[in-house]
Structures are given as structure tokens and as C-alpha cells.
Amino acid sequence: MHTMSEIFQTFTARVLPADLQFDVEGELTLLEAAEMSRVQLPSSCRNGTCRTCLCQLVSGNVRYTVEWPGLSAEEKAEGFVLPCVAQPTSDVVLDHPLAKAA
Ligand code: FES
């Protein structure tokens, strides 16, 4: 059971080096929230397998909407994330050289 505050929690995501910022509300993934804010991140499969969206998490934490996102344990440990299936659990900063304003 989610509490109301969990459902409506909003976090801020910042994307370097372009220094774009967007809000992530509720259960949105980082990719969905970016698109709603007209921030373009590369994507293809949108289900955590193709790795097109792969980028570095500079700070903050995420959880995944799928059990086995296409990331190795080593990559996770090195701070790589897949924004199409990642939901922030704190404010986050991503490093994604291909991100741009749509
Ligand atoms: S878009 Fe395919 S893994 Fe994210």
C-alpha cells in the first residue's frame, strides 16, 4: 500500500552537461517525465532491454519498474541507469551527453 504522500511525491531531475531540469511526479519513469517536460533523452525499446537510454547517475537514487533491467551488477555499482525503467526515489542528477531540449 502506498501512502498519498508517496504517490504524489515529486523529485527534481537534472541532466548534465546540457544542464536541463525537469520534475518527476508520482510513478513516472525518468524518461516519461523528461519527455513531458520537453527534454529529449535517447530511447528505443522503453522497457529496459535495448540500453539505448543508458546513462550515468551522478547523484541520487532510483528504483526499477522491471525486475531485470538490462544492466549488469557491475554497471549498477558503477552508477549506470536506464531512464526508461527507472523511477527516482530522491532528487537525481544524470550525466547524458546526448540529452537536449526538445
Ligand atoms: S530505451 Fe531501451 S533500455 Fe531504455
mmCIF file of N, CA and C and ligand atoms in Angstrom:
data_model
loop_
_atom_site.group_PDB
_atom_site.id
_atom_site.type_symbol
_atom_site.label_atom_id
_atom_site.label_comp_id
_atom_site.label_asym_id
_atom_site.label_seq_id
_atom_site.Cartn_x
_atom_site.Cartn_y
_atom_site.Cartn_z
ATOM 1 N N MET A 1 0.850 -1.209 0.000
ATOM 2 C CA MET A 1 0.000 0.000 0.000
ATOM 3 C C MET A 1 0.876 1.247 0.000
ATOM 4 N N HIS A 2 0.579 2.155 -0.903
ATOM 5 C CA HIS A 2 1.274 3.438 -0.917
ATOM 6 C C HIS A 2 0.500 4.436 -0.076
ATOM 7 N N THR A 3 1.211 5.293 0.598
ATOM 8 C CA THR A 3 0.542 6.427 1.235
ATOM 9 C C THR A 3 0.366 7.505 0.175
ATOM 10 N N MET A 4 -0.531 8.439 0.436
ATOM 11 C CA MET A 4 -0.763 9.512 -0.527
ATOM 12 C C MET A 4 0.522 10.287 -0.796
ATOM 13 N N SER A 5 1.297 10.514 0.243
ATOM 14 C CA SER A 5 2.495 11.330 0.034
ATOM 15 C C SER A 5 3.491 10.621 -0.872
ATOM 16 N N GLU A 6 3.527 9.284 -0.827
ATOM 17 C CA GLU A 6 4.425 8.564 -1.731
ATOM 18 C C GLU A 6 3.949 8.693 -3.170
ATOM 19 N N ILE A 7 2.637 8.550 -3.368
ATOM 20 C CA ILE A 7 2.098 8.596 -4.723
ATOM 21 C C ILE A 7 2.345 9.954 -5.362
ATOM 22 N N PHE A 8 2.190 11.016 -4.595
ATOM 23 C CA PHE A 8 2.288 12.341 -5.188
ATOM 24 C C PHE A 8 3.633 13.003 -4.977
ATOM 25 N N GLN A 9 4.605 12.225 -4.547
ATOM 26 C CA GLN A 9 5.918 12.789 -4.335
ATOM 27 C C GLN A 9 6.521 13.246 -5.661
ATOM 28 N N THR A 10 7.140 14.388 -5.641
ATOM 29 C CA THR A 10 7.789 14.921 -6.840
ATOM 30 C C THR A 10 9.268 15.120 -6.578
ATOM 31 N N PHE A 11 10.077 14.626 -7.490
ATOM 32 C CA PHE A 11 11.521 14.833 -7.382
ATOM 33 C C PHE A 11 12.004 15.642 -8.572
ATOM 34 N N THR A 12 13.150 16.242 -8.391
ATOM 35 C CA THR A 12 13.740 17.022 -9.464
ATOM 36 C C THR A 12 14.871 16.232 -10.091
ATOM 37 N N ALA A 13 14.884 16.205 -11.417
ATOM 38 C CA ALA A 13 15.976 15.568 -12.141
ATOM 39 C C ALA A 13 16.719 16.641 -12.919
ATOM 40 N N ARG A 14 18.032 16.564 -12.860
ATOM 41 C CA ARG A 14 18.862 17.499 -13.589
ATOM 42 C C ARG A 14 19.727 16.681 -14.535
ATOM 43 N N VAL A 15 19.924 17.164 -15.746
ATOM 44 C CA VAL A 15 20.708 16.422 -16.719
ATOM 45 C C VAL A 15 21.904 17.249 -17.167
ATOM 46 N N LEU A 16 23.074 16.709 -16.946
ATOM 47 C CA LEU A 16 24.321 17.337 -17.375
ATOM 48 C C LEU A 16 24.785 16.644 -18.652
ATOM 49 N N PRO A 17 25.610 17.228 -19.481
ATOM 50 C CA PRO A 17 26.195 18.563 -19.318
ATOM 51 C C PRO A 17 25.308 19.691 -19.852
ATOM 52 N N ALA A 18 24.164 19.365 -20.482
ATOM 53 C CA ALA A 18 23.329 20.437 -21.047
ATOM 54 C C ALA A 18 22.684 21.276 -19.942
ATOM 55 N N ASP A 19 22.687 20.746 -18.735
ATOM 56 C CA ASP A 19 22.067 21.390 -17.580
ATOM 57 C C ASP A 19 20.582 21.666 -17.804
ATOM 58 N N LEU A 20 19.852 20.602 -18.079
ATOM 59 C CA LEU A 20 18.400 20.663 -18.224
ATOM 60 C C LEU A 20 17.796 20.157 -16.929
ATOM 61 N N GLN A 21 16.612 20.651 -16.610
ATOM 62 C CA GLN A 21 15.995 20.231 -15.359
ATOM 63 C C GLN A 21 14.530 19.912 -15.600
ATOM 64 N N PHE A 22 14.037 18.874 -14.934
ATOM 65 C CA PHE A 22 12.610 18.568 -15.038
ATOM 66 C C PHE A 22 12.132 17.895 -13.763
ATOM 67 N N ASP A 23 10.813 17.962 -13.542
ATOM 68 C CA ASP A 23 10.210 17.330 -12.370
ATOM 69 C C ASP A 23 9.742 15.927 -12.715
ATOM 70 N N VAL A 24 9.836 15.036 -11.760
ATOM 71 C CA VAL A 24 9.330 13.682 -11.937
ATOM 72 C C VAL A 24 8.254 13.449 -10.887
ATOM 73 N N GLU A 25 7.018 13.355 -11.360
ATOM 74 C CA GLU A 25 5.891 13.216 -10.433
ATOM 75 C C GLU A 25 5.412 11.786 -10.361
ATOM 76 N N GLY A 26 4.970 11.394 -9.171
ATOM 77 C CA GLY A 26 4.278 10.120 -8.981
ATOM 78 C C GLY A 26 5.076 8.942 -9.478
ATOM 79 N N GLU A 27 4.438 8.127 -10.320
ATOM 80 C CA GLU A 27 5.036 6.870 -10.752
ATOM 81 C C GLU A 27 5.721 6.979 -12.107
ATOM 82 N N LEU A 28 5.971 8.180 -12.577
ATOM 83 C CA LEU A 28 6.599 8.325 -13.886
ATOM 84 C C LEU A 28 8.036 7.825 -13.865
ATOM 85 N N THR A 29 8.473 7.285 -15.003
ATOM 86 C CA THR A 29 9.894 6.972 -15.135
ATOM 87 C C THR A 29 10.634 8.248 -15.503
ATOM 88 N N LEU A 30 11.937 8.211 -15.371
ATOM 89 C CA LEU A 30 12.745 9.383 -15.736
ATOM 90 C C LEU A 30 12.524 9.740 -17.204
ATOM 91 N N LEU A 31 12.434 8.739 -18.058
ATOM 92 C CA LEU A 31 12.240 9.012 -19.488
ATOM 93 C C LEU A 31 10.887 9.671 -19.743
ATOM 94 N N GLU A 32 9.832 9.125 -19.150
ATOM 95 C CA GLU A 32 8.492 9.703 -19.346
ATOM 96 C C GLU A 32 8.440 11.141 -18.851
ATOM 97 N N ALA A 33 9.002 11.371 -17.682
ATOM 98 C CA ALA A 33 8.959 12.710 -17.110
ATOM 99 C C ALA A 33 9.774 13.687 -17.958
ATOM 100 N N ALA A 34 10.907 13.233 -18.473
ATOM 101 C CA ALA A 34 11.728 14.094 -19.326
ATOM 102 C C ALA A 34 10.926 14.496 -20.557
ATOM 103 N N GLU A 35 10.272 13.517 -21.183
ATOM 104 C CA GLU A 35 9.512 13.807 -22.403
ATOM 105 C C GLU A 35 8.372 14.775 -22.132
ATOM 106 N N MET A 36 7.713 14.631 -20.990
ATOM 107 C CA MET A 36 6.618 15.547 -20.654
ATOM 108 C C MET A 36 7.130 16.966 -20.446
ATOM 109 N N SER A 37 8.405 17.084 -20.089
ATOM 110 C CA SER A 37 8.994 18.406 -19.875
ATOM 111 C C SER A 37 9.806 18.857 -21.079
ATOM 112 N N ARG A 38 9.627 18.169 -22.197
ATOM 113 C CA ARG A 38 10.318 18.535 -23.432
ATOM 114 C C ARG A 38 11.833 18.464 -23.299
ATOM 115 N N VAL A 39 12.274 17.469 -22.560
ATOM 116 C CA VAL A 39 13.702 17.156 -22.514
ATOM 117 C C VAL A 39 13.865 15.838 -23.261
ATOM 118 N N GLN A 40 14.723 15.843 -24.281
ATOM 119 C CA GLN A 40 14.879 14.671 -25.128
ATOM 120 C C GLN A 40 16.036 13.807 -24.663
ATOM 121 N N LEU A 41 15.731 12.560 -24.288
ATOM 122 C CA LEU A 41 16.764 11.574 -23.984
ATOM 123 C C LEU A 41 16.648 10.493 -25.050
ATOM 124 N N PRO A 42 17.773 9.936 -25.513
ATOM 125 C CA PRO A 42 17.687 8.857 -26.489
ATOM 126 C C PRO A 42 16.892 7.686 -25.910
ATOM 127 N N SER A 43 16.040 7.058 -26.718
ATOM 128 C CA SER A 43 15.312 5.876 -26.253
ATOM 129 C C SER A 43 14.897 5.050 -27.445
ATOM 130 N N SER A 44 14.614 3.782 -27.172
ATOM 131 C CA SER A 44 14.125 2.916 -28.238
ATOM 132 C C SER A 44 13.082 1.962 -27.685
ATOM 133 N N CYS A 45 13.515 0.919 -26.960
ATOM 134 C CA CYS A 45 12.569 -0.124 -26.534
ATOM 135 C C CYS A 45 11.617 0.358 -25.440
ATOM 136 N N ARG A 46 12.062 1.222 -24.593
ATOM 137 C CA ARG A 46 11.300 1.750 -23.465
ATOM 138 C C ARG A 46 10.919 0.692 -22.438
ATOM 139 N N ASN A 47 11.574 -0.469 -22.483
ATOM 140 C CA ASN A 47 11.253 -1.474 -21.467
ATOM 141 C C ASN A 47 12.491 -2.063 -20.805
ATOM 142 N N GLY A 48 13.607 -1.358 -20.895
ATOM 143 C CA GLY A 48 14.765 -1.761 -20.111
ATOM 144 C C GLY A 48 15.633 -2.823 -20.735
ATOM 145 N N THR A 49 15.505 -3.082 -22.055
ATOM 146 C CA THR A 49 16.339 -4.127 -22.646
ATOM 147 C C THR A 49 17.366 -3.627 -23.659
ATOM 148 N N CYS A 50 17.052 -2.598 -24.447
ATOM 149 C CA CYS A 50 17.946 -2.243 -25.567
ATOM 150 C C CYS A 50 19.168 -1.433 -25.144
ATOM 151 N N ARG A 51 19.092 -0.741 -24.040
ATOM 152 C CA ARG A 51 20.181 0.049 -23.480
ATOM 153 C C ARG A 51 20.463 1.349 -24.246
ATOM 154 N N THR A 52 19.567 1.730 -25.141
ATOM 155 C CA THR A 52 19.742 2.995 -25.872
ATOM 156 C C THR A 52 19.784 4.174 -24.915
ATOM 157 N N CYS A 53 19.020 4.090 -23.839
ATOM 158 C CA CYS A 53 18.883 5.229 -22.934
ATOM 159 C C CYS A 53 19.958 5.249 -21.833
ATOM 160 N N LEU A 54 20.824 4.241 -21.832
ATOM 161 C CA LEU A 54 21.825 4.087 -20.764
ATOM 162 C C LEU A 54 22.562 5.387 -20.453
ATOM 163 N N CYS A 55 22.659 5.733 -19.196
ATOM 164 C CA CYS A 55 23.443 6.909 -18.812
ATOM 165 C C CYS A 55 23.919 6.768 -17.376
ATOM 166 N N GLN A 56 24.701 7.736 -16.947
ATOM 167 C CA GLN A 56 25.268 7.707 -15.601
ATOM 168 C C GLN A 56 24.397 8.475 -14.627
ATOM 169 N N LEU A 57 24.218 7.902 -13.459
ATOM 170 C CA LEU A 57 23.570 8.600 -12.353
ATOM 171 C C LEU A 57 24.675 9.244 -11.526
ATOM 172 N N VAL A 58 24.715 10.573 -11.555
ATOM 173 C CA VAL A 58 25.785 11.286 -10.849
ATOM 174 C C VAL A 58 25.478 11.358 -9.358
ATOM 175 N N SER A 59 24.209 11.615 -9.044
ATOM 176 C CA SER A 59 23.810 11.618 -7.637
ATOM 177 C C SER A 59 22.339 11.276 -7.524
ATOM 178 N N GLY A 60 21.949 10.810 -6.348
ATOM 179 C CA GLY A 60 20.568 10.419 -6.106
ATOM 180 C C GLY A 60 20.373 8.923 -6.260
ATOM 181 N N ASN A 61 19.119 8.493 -6.119
ATOM 182 C CA ASN A 61 18.805 7.066 -6.159
ATOM 183 C C ASN A 61 17.584 6.803 -7.026
ATOM 184 N N VAL A 62 17.563 5.604 -7.616
ATOM 185 C CA VAL A 62 16.408 5.190 -8.414
ATOM 186 C C VAL A 62 15.978 3.783 -8.013
ATOM 187 N N ARG A 63 14.734 3.453 -8.367
ATOM 188 C CA ARG A 63 14.294 2.056 -8.307
ATOM 189 C C ARG A 63 13.783 1.720 -9.701
ATOM 190 N N TYR A 64 13.659 0.419 -9.973
ATOM 191 C CA TYR A 64 13.286 -0.008 -11.322
ATOM 192 C C TYR A 64 11.867 -0.551 -11.365
ATOM 193 N N THR A 65 11.193 -0.288 -12.498
ATOM 194 C CA THR A 65 9.830 -0.761 -12.685
ATOM 195 C C THR A 65 9.819 -2.199 -13.187
ATOM 196 N N VAL A 66 10.976 -2.722 -13.600
ATOM 197 C CA VAL A 66 11.066 -4.112 -14.046
ATOM 198 C C VAL A 66 12.103 -4.817 -13.177
ATOM 199 N N GLU A 67 11.977 -6.135 -13.099
ATOM 200 C CA GLU A 67 12.837 -6.863 -12.172
ATOM 201 C C GLU A 67 14.281 -6.955 -12.655
ATOM 202 N N TRP A 68 14.448 -7.112 -13.988
ATOM 203 C CA TRP A 68 15.793 -7.309 -14.530
ATOM 204 C C TRP A 68 16.093 -6.305 -15.620
ATOM 205 N N PRO A 69 16.313 -5.045 -15.242
ATOM 206 C CA PRO A 69 16.711 -4.096 -16.275
ATOM 207 C C PRO A 69 18.024 -4.559 -16.902
ATOM 208 N N GLY A 70 18.246 -4.215 -18.193
ATOM 209 C CA GLY A 70 19.414 -4.700 -18.931
ATOM 210 C C GLY A 70 20.724 -4.100 -18.488
ATOM 211 N N LEU A 71 21.018 -4.265 -17.234
ATOM 212 C CA LEU A 71 22.235 -3.725 -16.635
ATOM 213 C C LEU A 71 22.891 -4.829 -15.825
ATOM 214 N N SER A 72 24.206 -4.932 -15.906
ATOM 215 C CA SER A 72 24.895 -5.895 -15.052
ATOM 216 C C SER A 72 25.044 -5.314 -13.641
ATOM 217 N N ALA A 73 25.331 -6.191 -12.709
ATOM 218 C CA ALA A 73 25.526 -5.739 -11.329
ATOM 219 C C ALA A 73 26.681 -4.748 -11.268
ATOM 220 N N GLU A 74 27.721 -5.008 -12.106
ATOM 221 C CA GLU A 74 28.886 -4.117 -12.130
ATOM 222 C C GLU A 74 28.467 -2.732 -12.630
ATOM 223 N N GLU A 75 27.660 -2.713 -13.691
ATOM 224 C CA GLU A 75 27.219 -1.423 -14.222
ATOM 225 C C GLU A 75 26.393 -0.661 -13.192
ATOM 226 N N LYS A 76 25.513 -1.384 -12.519
ATOM 227 C CA LYS A 76 24.719 -0.737 -11.466
ATOM 228 C C LYS A 76 25.642 -0.149 -10.418
ATOM 229 N N ALA A 77 26.652 -0.933 -10.030
ATOM 230 C CA ALA A 77 27.586 -0.480 -8.997
ATOM 231 C C ALA A 77 28.364 0.744 -9.475
ATOM 232 N N GLU A 78 28.600 0.829 -10.795
ATOM 233 C CA GLU A 78 29.330 1.971 -11.343
ATOM 234 C C GLU A 78 28.433 3.181 -11.572
ATOM 235 N N GLY A 79 27.139 3.034 -11.288
ATOM 236 C CA GLY A 79 26.255 4.186 -11.357
ATOM 237 C C GLY A 79 25.529 4.339 -12.675
ATOM 238 N N PHE A 80 25.522 3.289 -13.514
ATOM 239 C CA PHE A 80 24.749 3.384 -14.746
ATOM 240 C C PHE A 80 23.276 3.119 -14.458
ATOM 241 N N VAL A 81 22.403 3.835 -15.177
ATOM 242 C CA VAL A 81 20.963 3.633 -15.024
ATOM 243 C C VAL A 81 20.305 3.591 -16.398
ATOM 244 N N LEU A 82 19.105 3.023 -16.446
ATOM 245 C CA LEU A 82 18.288 3.001 -17.656
ATOM 246 C C LEU A 82 17.043 3.854 -17.379
ATOM 247 N N PRO A 83 17.031 5.097 -17.852
ATOM 248 C CA PRO A 83 15.946 6.023 -17.507
ATOM 249 C C PRO A 83 14.549 5.550 -17.925
ATOM 250 N N CYS A 84 14.453 4.674 -18.936
ATOM 251 C CA CYS A 84 13.116 4.264 -19.391
ATOM 252 C C CYS A 84 12.400 3.397 -18.370
ATOM 253 N N VAL A 85 13.145 2.775 -17.457
ATOM 254 C CA VAL A 85 12.514 1.920 -16.443
ATOM 255 C C VAL A 85 12.914 2.311 -15.026
ATOM 256 N N ALA A 86 13.464 3.525 -14.875
ATOM 257 C CA ALA A 86 13.919 3.970 -13.554
ATOM 258 C C ALA A 86 13.019 5.075 -13.026
ATOM 259 N N GLN A 87 12.619 4.919 -11.783
ATOM 260 C CA GLN A 87 11.859 5.953 -11.087
ATOM 261 C C GLN A 87 12.743 6.506 -9.976
ATOM 262 N N PRO A 88 12.889 7.824 -9.903
ATOM 263 C CA PRO A 88 13.726 8.374 -8.850
ATOM 264 C C PRO A 88 13.103 8.159 -7.477
ATOM 265 N N THR A 89 13.936 7.929 -6.486
ATOM 266 C CA THR A 89 13.472 7.869 -5.092
ATOM 267 C C THR A 89 14.091 9.012 -4.301
ATOM 268 N N SER A 90 14.721 9.935 -5.018
ATOM 269 C CA SER A 90 15.283 11.157 -4.436
ATOM 270 C C SER A 90 15.475 12.116 -5.608
ATOM 271 N N ASP A 91 15.890 13.334 -5.340
ATOM 272 C CA ASP A 91 16.320 14.175 -6.452
ATOM 273 C C ASP A 91 17.522 13.499 -7.101
ATOM 274 N N VAL A 92 17.626 13.612 -8.430
ATOM 275 C CA VAL A 92 18.726 12.938 -9.117
ATOM 276 C C VAL A 92 19.442 13.886 -10.074
ATOM 277 N N VAL A 93 20.699 13.578 -10.331
ATOM 278 C CA VAL A 93 21.464 14.250 -11.380
ATOM 279 C C VAL A 93 21.977 13.160 -12.316
ATOM 280 N N LEU A 94 21.683 13.325 -13.606
ATOM 281 C CA LEU A 94 22.130 12.363 -14.622
ATOM 282 C C LEU A 94 23.202 13.001 -15.485
ATOM 283 N N ASP A 95 24.101 12.172 -15.995
ATOM 284 C CA ASP A 95 25.069 12.648 -16.968
ATOM 285 C C ASP A 95 24.719 11.967 -18.287
ATOM 286 N N HIS A 96 24.200 12.734 -19.228
ATOM 287 C CA HIS A 96 23.787 12.173 -20.503
ATOM 288 C C HIS A 96 24.163 13.141 -21.625
ATOM 289 N N PRO A 97 25.321 12.909 -22.245
ATOM 290 C CA PRO A 97 25.839 13.859 -23.236
ATOM 291 C C PRO A 97 24.884 14.089 -24.414
ATOM 292 N N LEU A 98 23.967 13.146 -24.686
ATOM 293 C CA LEU A 98 23.080 13.300 -25.845
ATOM 294 C C LEU A 98 21.749 13.958 -25.499
ATOM 295 N N ALA A 99 21.514 14.261 -24.235
ATOM 296 C CA ALA A 99 20.249 14.891 -23.848
ATOM 297 C C ALA A 99 20.189 16.316 -24.383
ATOM 298 N N LYS A 100 18.994 16.718 -24.826
ATOM 299 C CA LYS A 100 18.839 18.083 -25.311
ATOM 300 C C LYS A 100 17.397 18.530 -25.122
ATOM 301 N N ALA A 101 17.193 19.821 -25.196
ATOM 302 C CA ALA A 101 15.843 20.363 -25.098
ATOM 303 C C ALA A 101 15.104 20.057 -26.390
ATOM 304 N N ALA A 102 13.872 19.569 -26.277
ATOM 305 C CA ALA A 102 13.111 19.193 -27.480
ATOM 306 C C ALA A 102 12.528 20.429 -28.141
HETATM 307 S S1 FES B 1 15.033 2.656 -24.110
HETATM 308 FE FE1 FES B 1 15.708 0.610 -24.259
HETATM 309 S S2 FES B 1 16.705 0.275 -22.356
HETATM 310 FE FE2 FES B 1 15.842 2.259 -22.141
#
